Tab-separated table of C-alpha atoms and ligand atoms in Angstrom:
chain	number	residue	atom	x	y	z
A	245	MET	CA	11.273	13.725	-10.590
A	246	THR	CA	10.454	17.392	-10.346
A	247	ALA	CA	9.403	19.059	-7.130
A	248	GLY	CA	6.163	20.996	-7.345
A	249	LYS	CA	4.521	18.681	-9.816
A	250	LYS	CA	1.712	16.426	-8.727
A	251	PRO	CA	2.457	12.728	-9.116
A	252	VAL	CA	-0.079	10.590	-10.946
A	253	ILE	CA	0.281	6.845	-11.501
A	254	PHE	CA	-0.945	4.893	-14.521
A	255	CYS	CA	-0.751	1.189	-13.769
A	256	ASP	CA	-1.073	-1.634	-16.275
A	257	PHE	CA	-3.139	-4.689	-15.304
A	258	ASP	CA	-2.094	-7.855	-17.167
A	259	GLY	CA	1.361	-9.046	-16.149
A	260	THR	CA	1.710	-6.038	-13.840
A	261	ILE	CA	-1.059	-6.169	-11.219
A	262	THR	CA	-1.549	-9.819	-12.160
A	263	LEU	CA	1.379	-12.224	-12.336
A	264	SER	CA	0.893	-13.049	-16.003
A	265	ASP	CA	-0.927	-11.783	-19.084
A	266	ASN	CA	-4.540	-12.944	-19.093
A	267	ILE	CA	-5.172	-12.380	-22.802
A	268	VAL	CA	-2.180	-14.553	-23.696
A	269	ALA	CA	-3.298	-17.145	-21.139
A	270	ILE	CA	-6.860	-17.261	-22.531
A	271	MET	CA	-5.574	-17.772	-26.070
A	272	LYS	CA	-3.044	-20.437	-25.087
A	273	HIS	CA	-5.646	-22.332	-23.066
A	274	PHE	CA	-8.659	-22.151	-25.395
A	275	LYS	CA	-6.527	-22.233	-28.560
A	276	PRO	CA	-9.117	-20.892	-31.019
A	277	GLU	CA	-8.155	-22.004	-34.498
A	278	GLY	CA	-5.983	-19.409	-36.235
A	279	TYR	CA	-4.994	-17.309	-33.194
A	280	GLU	CA	-1.253	-18.040	-33.389
A	281	PRO	CA	-0.362	-16.045	-36.506
A	282	ILE	CA	-2.472	-13.126	-35.236
A	283	MET	CA	-0.678	-13.231	-31.867
A	284	LYS	CA	2.690	-13.284	-33.611
A	285	ARG	CA	1.862	-10.374	-35.901
A	286	THR	CA	0.580	-8.396	-32.896
A	287	VAL	CA	3.701	-9.045	-30.819
A	288	ASP	CA	5.891	-8.218	-33.827
A	289	GLN	CA	3.891	-4.975	-34.183
A	290	GLU	CA	2.974	-5.786	-37.786
A	291	ILE	CA	-0.673	-5.128	-36.891
A	292	THR	CA	-2.065	-2.859	-34.174
A	293	LEU	CA	-2.987	-4.118	-30.717
A	294	ARG	CA	-6.581	-3.189	-31.422
A	295	GLN	CA	-6.671	-5.246	-34.606
A	296	GLY	CA	-4.786	-8.193	-33.124
A	297	VAL	CA	-6.763	-8.454	-29.894
A	298	GLY	CA	-10.064	-7.880	-31.697
A	299	GLU	CA	-9.324	-10.567	-34.282
A	300	MET	CA	-8.151	-13.127	-31.719
A	301	PHE	CA	-11.256	-12.777	-29.551
A	302	ALA	CA	-13.481	-12.909	-32.644
A	303	LEU	CA	-12.248	-16.513	-33.028
A	304	LEU	CA	-13.802	-17.517	-29.688
A	305	PRO	CA	-17.472	-18.550	-29.455
A	306	ALA	CA	-19.405	-16.181	-27.172
A	307	SER	CA	-21.105	-19.263	-25.681
A	308	ARG	CA	-17.855	-20.068	-23.867
A	309	LYS	CA	-18.067	-16.887	-21.767
A	310	ASP	CA	-18.537	-18.610	-18.393
A	311	GLU	CA	-15.667	-21.028	-19.042
A	312	ILE	CA	-13.368	-18.168	-20.041
A	313	VAL	CA	-14.283	-16.023	-17.034
A	314	ASP	CA	-13.871	-18.984	-14.652
A	315	PHE	CA	-10.515	-19.836	-16.215
A	316	VAL	CA	-9.128	-16.313	-15.692
A	317	LEU	CA	-10.535	-15.862	-12.180
A	318	ASN	CA	-9.159	-19.213	-11.043
A	319	ARG	CA	-5.664	-18.807	-12.356
A	320	ALA	CA	-4.817	-15.084	-12.235
A	321	GLY	CA	-2.676	-14.239	-9.220
A	322	ILE	CA	-2.259	-10.703	-7.880
A	323	ARG	CA	1.335	-9.495	-7.563
A	324	GLU	CA	2.758	-9.222	-4.073
A	325	GLY	CA	2.365	-5.870	-2.351
A	326	PHE	CA	-0.502	-4.567	-4.473
A	327	ARG	CA	-2.856	-3.992	-1.551
A	328	GLU	CA	-0.096	-2.288	0.469
A	329	PHE	CA	0.758	-0.211	-2.583
A	330	LEU	CA	-2.850	1.009	-2.868
A	331	ASP	CA	-2.774	1.893	0.832
A	332	TYR	CA	0.470	3.808	0.317
A	333	VAL	CA	-0.718	5.869	-2.674
A	334	LYS	CA	-3.903	6.733	-0.827
A	335	GLN	CA	-2.035	7.844	2.259
A	336	ALA	CA	0.518	9.784	0.172
A	337	GLU	CA	-2.352	11.350	-1.828
A	338	ILE	CA	-0.964	10.145	-5.139
A	339	GLU	CA	-3.592	9.849	-7.854
A	340	PHE	CA	-3.853	6.282	-9.121
A	341	TYR	CA	-5.390	4.890	-12.296
A	342	VAL	CA	-5.495	1.406	-13.759
A	343	THR	CA	-4.819	1.683	-17.496
A	344	SER	CA	-5.242	-1.688	-19.137
A	345	GLY	CA	-5.401	-3.189	-22.600
A	346	GLY	CA	-7.440	-6.032	-21.078
A	347	MET	CA	-11.213	-6.433	-20.718
A	348	ASP	CA	-13.694	-5.535	-18.006
A	349	PHE	CA	-15.126	-9.083	-17.738
A	350	PHE	CA	-12.000	-10.284	-15.933
A	351	ILE	CA	-10.517	-7.001	-14.642
A	352	ASP	CA	-13.594	-5.882	-12.691
A	353	PRO	CA	-14.004	-9.123	-10.693
A	354	LEU	CA	-10.253	-9.423	-10.048
A	355	LEU	CA	-10.049	-5.830	-8.784
A	356	ALA	CA	-13.322	-5.967	-6.828
A	357	PRO	CA	-11.618	-6.736	-3.467
A	358	PHE	CA	-9.496	-3.575	-3.763
A	359	ASN	CA	-12.289	-0.966	-3.951
A	360	ILE	CA	-10.756	1.096	-6.737
A	361	PRO	CA	-13.356	3.621	-7.980
A	362	ALA	CA	-14.785	2.555	-11.353
A	363	ASP	CA	-13.811	5.877	-12.958
A	364	HIS	CA	-10.173	5.133	-12.080
A	365	ILE	CA	-10.137	1.961	-14.183
A	366	PHE	CA	-9.627	2.318	-17.931
A	367	CYS	CA	-9.975	-0.880	-19.958
A	368	ASN	CA	-11.760	-2.433	-22.917
A	369	GLY	CA	-15.159	-4.109	-22.926
A	370	ALA	CA	-16.532	-7.267	-24.509
A	371	ASP	CA	-19.872	-8.124	-26.078
A	372	PHE	CA	-20.939	-11.759	-25.800
A	373	SER	CA	-24.333	-11.334	-27.496
A	374	GLY	CA	-23.209	-12.485	-30.955
A	375	ASP	CA	-21.814	-15.813	-32.150
A	376	THR	CA	-18.259	-14.829	-31.273
A	377	ILE	CA	-16.750	-12.402	-28.785
A	378	GLU	CA	-16.667	-8.789	-29.924
A	379	ILE	CA	-14.213	-6.545	-28.124
A	380	LEU	CA	-15.477	-3.011	-27.426
A	381	TRP	CA	-13.172	-0.011	-27.329
A	382	PRO	CA	-14.548	2.783	-25.138
A	383	HIS	CA	-11.151	4.539	-24.836
A	384	PRO	CA	-9.698	4.645	-28.357
A	385	CYS	CA	-6.713	6.643	-29.585
A	386	GLN	CA	-7.311	10.359	-29.881
A	387	ASP	CA	-5.163	12.896	-31.669
A	388	PRO	CA	-2.131	12.840	-31.742
A	389	CYS	CA	-1.993	9.061	-31.128
A	390	THR	CA	-2.542	7.015	-34.271
A	391	ASN	CA	-1.059	3.816	-32.896
A	392	GLY	CA	-4.258	1.726	-32.815
A	393	CYS	CA	-3.757	1.030	-29.103
A	394	GLY	CA	-7.278	-0.219	-28.430
A	395	MET	CA	-7.315	1.246	-24.923
A	396	CYS	CA	-5.099	4.275	-25.524
A	397	LYS	CA	-2.861	4.892	-22.520
A	398	THR	CA	-1.369	8.066	-23.987
A	399	THR	CA	-4.842	9.546	-24.533
A	400	VAL	CA	-5.625	8.955	-20.851
A	401	MET	CA	-2.208	10.278	-19.765
A	402	ARG	CA	-2.499	13.467	-21.840
A	403	ARG	CA	-5.467	14.516	-19.707
A	404	PHE	CA	-2.829	15.137	-17.024
A	405	PRO	CA	-0.662	17.879	-18.581
A	406	GLU	CA	3.080	17.402	-18.220
A	407	GLU	CA	3.527	20.971	-16.894
A	408	LYS	CA	1.433	20.090	-13.852
A	409	TYR	CA	1.913	16.381	-13.382
A	410	GLU	CA	4.737	13.940	-12.806
A	411	ARG	CA	3.383	11.092	-14.926
A	412	ILE	CA	4.440	7.705	-13.612
A	413	LEU	CA	3.768	4.539	-15.606
A	414	ILE	CA	3.883	1.004	-14.210
A	415	GLY	CA	3.886	-1.810	-16.738
A	416	ASP	CA	5.465	-4.807	-18.361
A	417	SER	CA	4.814	-5.128	-22.050
A	418	LEU	CA	3.514	-4.120	-25.462
A	419	THR	CA	0.494	-2.143	-24.224
A	420	ASP	CA	2.857	0.113	-22.259
A	421	PHE	CA	5.325	1.093	-24.994
A	422	GLU	CA	3.534	4.264	-26.154
A	423	GLY	CA	2.774	5.441	-22.620
A	424	ALA	CA	6.403	4.919	-21.606
A	425	LYS	CA	7.470	7.368	-24.302
A	426	ILE	CA	5.599	10.243	-22.635
A	427	ALA	CA	5.985	9.211	-18.974
A	428	ASP	CA	8.367	11.035	-16.617
A	429	MET	CA	9.196	7.819	-14.801
A	430	VAL	CA	8.516	4.154	-15.533
A	431	TYR	CA	8.480	1.170	-13.196
A	432	SER	CA	9.071	-1.696	-15.573
A	433	ARG	CA	9.077	-5.445	-15.831
A	434	SER	CA	9.838	-7.870	-18.630
A	435	ILE	CA	10.146	-6.490	-22.175
A	436	LEU	CA	9.101	-2.992	-21.071
A	437	THR	CA	12.465	-2.783	-19.272
A	438	ASP	CA	14.279	-3.494	-22.556
A	439	LYS	CA	12.061	-1.026	-24.404
A	440	CYS	CA	12.750	1.761	-21.881
A	441	ALA	CA	16.498	1.148	-22.151
A	442	GLU	CA	16.196	1.295	-25.947
A	443	LEU	CA	14.142	4.509	-25.824
A	444	GLY	CA	16.330	6.122	-23.177
A	445	VAL	CA	13.342	6.463	-20.814
A	446	LYS	CA	14.048	6.775	-17.086
A	447	HIS	CA	12.920	3.507	-15.533
A	448	MET	CA	13.320	1.251	-12.552
A	449	PRO	CA	12.798	-2.497	-12.944
A	450	PHE	CA	10.615	-4.020	-10.217
A	451	GLN	CA	9.628	-7.483	-9.050
A	452	ASN	CA	6.680	-6.606	-6.844
A	453	PHE	CA	4.805	-3.584	-5.514
A	454	PHE	CA	6.903	-3.394	-2.344
A	455	ASP	CA	9.827	-2.360	-4.596
A	456	ILE	CA	7.753	0.517	-5.964
A	457	ILE	CA	6.551	1.621	-2.512
A	458	ALA	CA	10.183	1.737	-1.326
A	459	ASP	CA	11.285	3.830	-4.302
A	460	LEU	CA	8.343	6.249	-4.035
A	461	LYS	CA	9.009	6.679	-0.300
A	462	GLN	CA	12.665	7.395	-0.982
A	463	LYS	CA	11.790	9.976	-3.645
A	464	HIS	CA	9.277	11.541	-1.264
A	465	GLN	CA	11.917	11.793	1.491
A	466	GLN	CA	14.368	13.347	-0.962
A	467	GLY	CA	11.724	15.925	-1.732
A	468	VAL	CA	11.623	15.081	-5.423
A	469	LEU	CA	8.078	13.761	-5.310
B	721	MG	MG1	0.759	-5.894	-19.309
B	722	ZN	ZN1	-3.192	5.261	-28.843
């Protein structure tokens, strides 16, 4: 952490704010024919996230929208300490953004109780007007990112120049790998922890948002944030 820079937090949604990944859960529950090889190739990074997620959702009939939304809303749990964490960042005047590779049709209702301004939530959209679900990408990769992120976390993060901002990423998985490479500090779970170790990125593994509050408070007291 560097004194004098303004902290800004970019927080993943699936598997970070929620207890597990909702895209994976939708696919495993509805099992559209042919999703498994696409999921594998996406996880193995043989195809881009944008291609993989787009192709998997294109296997699901749009007529199942209500079932899919109900499924996610009924099973997705919010990680412990999230509300307290939002209170803390507000009080500490730390800018906070949700940066998610997921879709608005489940993110917006799940985040509704937390009153996060809409322009602080970056995610993908979905069009249910055709035969199958079409994923929409309002925040695609911009130069210099050519990763095919879908929702490009680095493009969002680059709007906060590194000379002025201490860029803090919170995440757990594949959608966070590129952002972690340019973050000053990462709070990590799951395979993002392994990735940060591999990349040599400064990171702190966490279980819940109370862990992150405690670390941010400590850094604040030490005058490094
Ligand atoms: Mg995630
Ligand atoms: Zn990108």
